[in-house]
Amino acid sequence: MEGNIAEMGQFIGAGLAAIGSGAAAIGVGHVAGNFLSGALRNPSAAPGQTATLFIGIAFAEALGIFSFLVALLLMFAV
């Protein structure tokens, strides 16, 4: 009985950690949407902000990757 409860806890923890992947997708949407909004307001400043766009997307995706790794660690290593 105890082994089953521990295994259940691993899967629940992994599922909760996987929520970060969805949150990363929402974050990337916000970054891209705000960039597009700013580029439409001031088209001449858009080329200077492209690097900032990619940095923001990279940070948001990195959080999604970290949450995926935590989920895998909870499922298979713990």
Tab-separated table of C-alpha atoms in Angstrom:
chain	number	residue	atom	x	y	z
A	1	MET	CA	0.000	0.000	0.000
A	2	GLU	CA	2.782	2.440	0.847
A	3	GLY	CA	4.529	1.905	-2.478
A	4	ASN	CA	1.360	2.774	-4.356
A	5	ILE	CA	0.903	6.005	-2.402
A	6	ALA	CA	4.500	7.022	-3.092
A	7	GLU	CA	4.081	6.305	-6.787
A	8	MET	CA	0.852	8.282	-6.831
A	9	GLY	CA	2.665	11.203	-5.203
A	10	GLN	CA	5.335	11.089	-7.903
A	11	PHE	CA	2.763	11.281	-10.675
A	12	ILE	CA	0.816	14.080	-8.997
A	13	GLY	CA	4.021	16.048	-8.498
A	14	ALA	CA	5.066	15.488	-12.091
A	15	GLY	CA	1.663	16.633	-13.321
A	16	LEU	CA	1.875	19.785	-11.226
A	17	ALA	CA	5.401	20.462	-12.497
A	18	ALA	CA	4.208	20.007	-16.083
A	19	ILE	CA	1.847	22.966	-15.625
A	20	GLY	CA	4.980	25.082	-16.109
A	21	SER	CA	5.101	24.010	-19.747
A	22	GLY	CA	1.691	25.530	-20.334
A	23	ALA	CA	2.703	28.629	-18.416
A	24	ALA	CA	5.752	28.966	-20.677
A	25	ALA	CA	3.514	28.891	-23.735
A	26	ILE	CA	1.392	31.651	-22.225
A	27	GLY	CA	4.560	33.637	-21.482
A	28	VAL	CA	5.801	33.332	-25.060
A	29	GLY	CA	2.403	34.526	-26.266
A	30	HIS	CA	2.605	37.582	-24.026
A	31	VAL	CA	6.139	38.411	-25.165
A	32	ALA	CA	5.285	38.111	-28.855
A	33	GLY	CA	1.974	39.934	-28.459
A	34	ASN	CA	3.547	42.856	-26.622
A	35	PHE	CA	6.308	43.084	-29.213
A	36	LEU	CA	3.756	43.126	-32.017
A	37	SER	CA	1.710	45.746	-30.208
A	38	GLY	CA	4.754	47.973	-29.780
A	39	ALA	CA	5.925	47.408	-33.352
A	40	LEU	CA	2.549	48.454	-34.716
A	41	ARG	CA	2.594	51.622	-32.612
A	42	ASN	CA	6.142	52.597	-33.574
A	43	PRO	CA	7.354	50.692	-36.661
A	44	SER	CA	10.685	52.520	-36.794
A	45	ALA	CA	11.716	51.181	-33.362
A	46	ALA	CA	10.797	47.561	-34.111
A	47	PRO	CA	14.154	46.467	-35.618
A	48	GLY	CA	15.974	47.631	-32.497
A	49	GLN	CA	13.737	45.547	-30.243
A	50	THR	CA	14.028	42.259	-32.118
A	51	ALA	CA	16.949	41.061	-29.976
A	52	THR	CA	14.927	41.808	-26.835
A	53	LEU	CA	12.054	39.789	-28.307
A	54	PHE	CA	14.251	36.736	-28.795
A	55	ILE	CA	15.782	37.056	-25.312
A	56	GLY	CA	12.310	37.201	-23.772
A	57	ILE	CA	11.151	34.181	-25.734
A	58	ALA	CA	14.305	32.274	-24.746
A	59	PHE	CA	13.766	32.967	-21.037
A	60	ALA	CA	10.117	31.927	-21.220
A	61	GLU	CA	10.997	28.713	-23.042
A	62	ALA	CA	13.822	27.978	-20.597
A	63	LEU	CA	11.314	27.993	-17.739
A	64	GLY	CA	9.169	25.530	-19.671
A	65	ILE	CA	12.152	23.252	-20.241
A	66	PHE	CA	13.097	23.418	-16.556
A	67	SER	CA	9.576	22.474	-15.508
A	68	PHE	CA	9.645	19.565	-17.974
A	69	LEU	CA	12.937	18.362	-16.483
A	70	VAL	CA	11.520	18.599	-12.961
A	71	ALA	CA	8.526	16.539	-14.073
A	72	LEU	CA	10.815	13.882	-15.573
A	73	LEU	CA	12.968	13.809	-12.444
A	74	LEU	CA	9.907	13.364	-10.252
A	75	MET	CA	8.597	10.542	-12.404
A	76	PHE	CA	11.756	8.527	-12.933
A	77	ALA	CA	14.501	9.563	-10.492
A	78	VAL	CA	12.676	9.948	-7.191
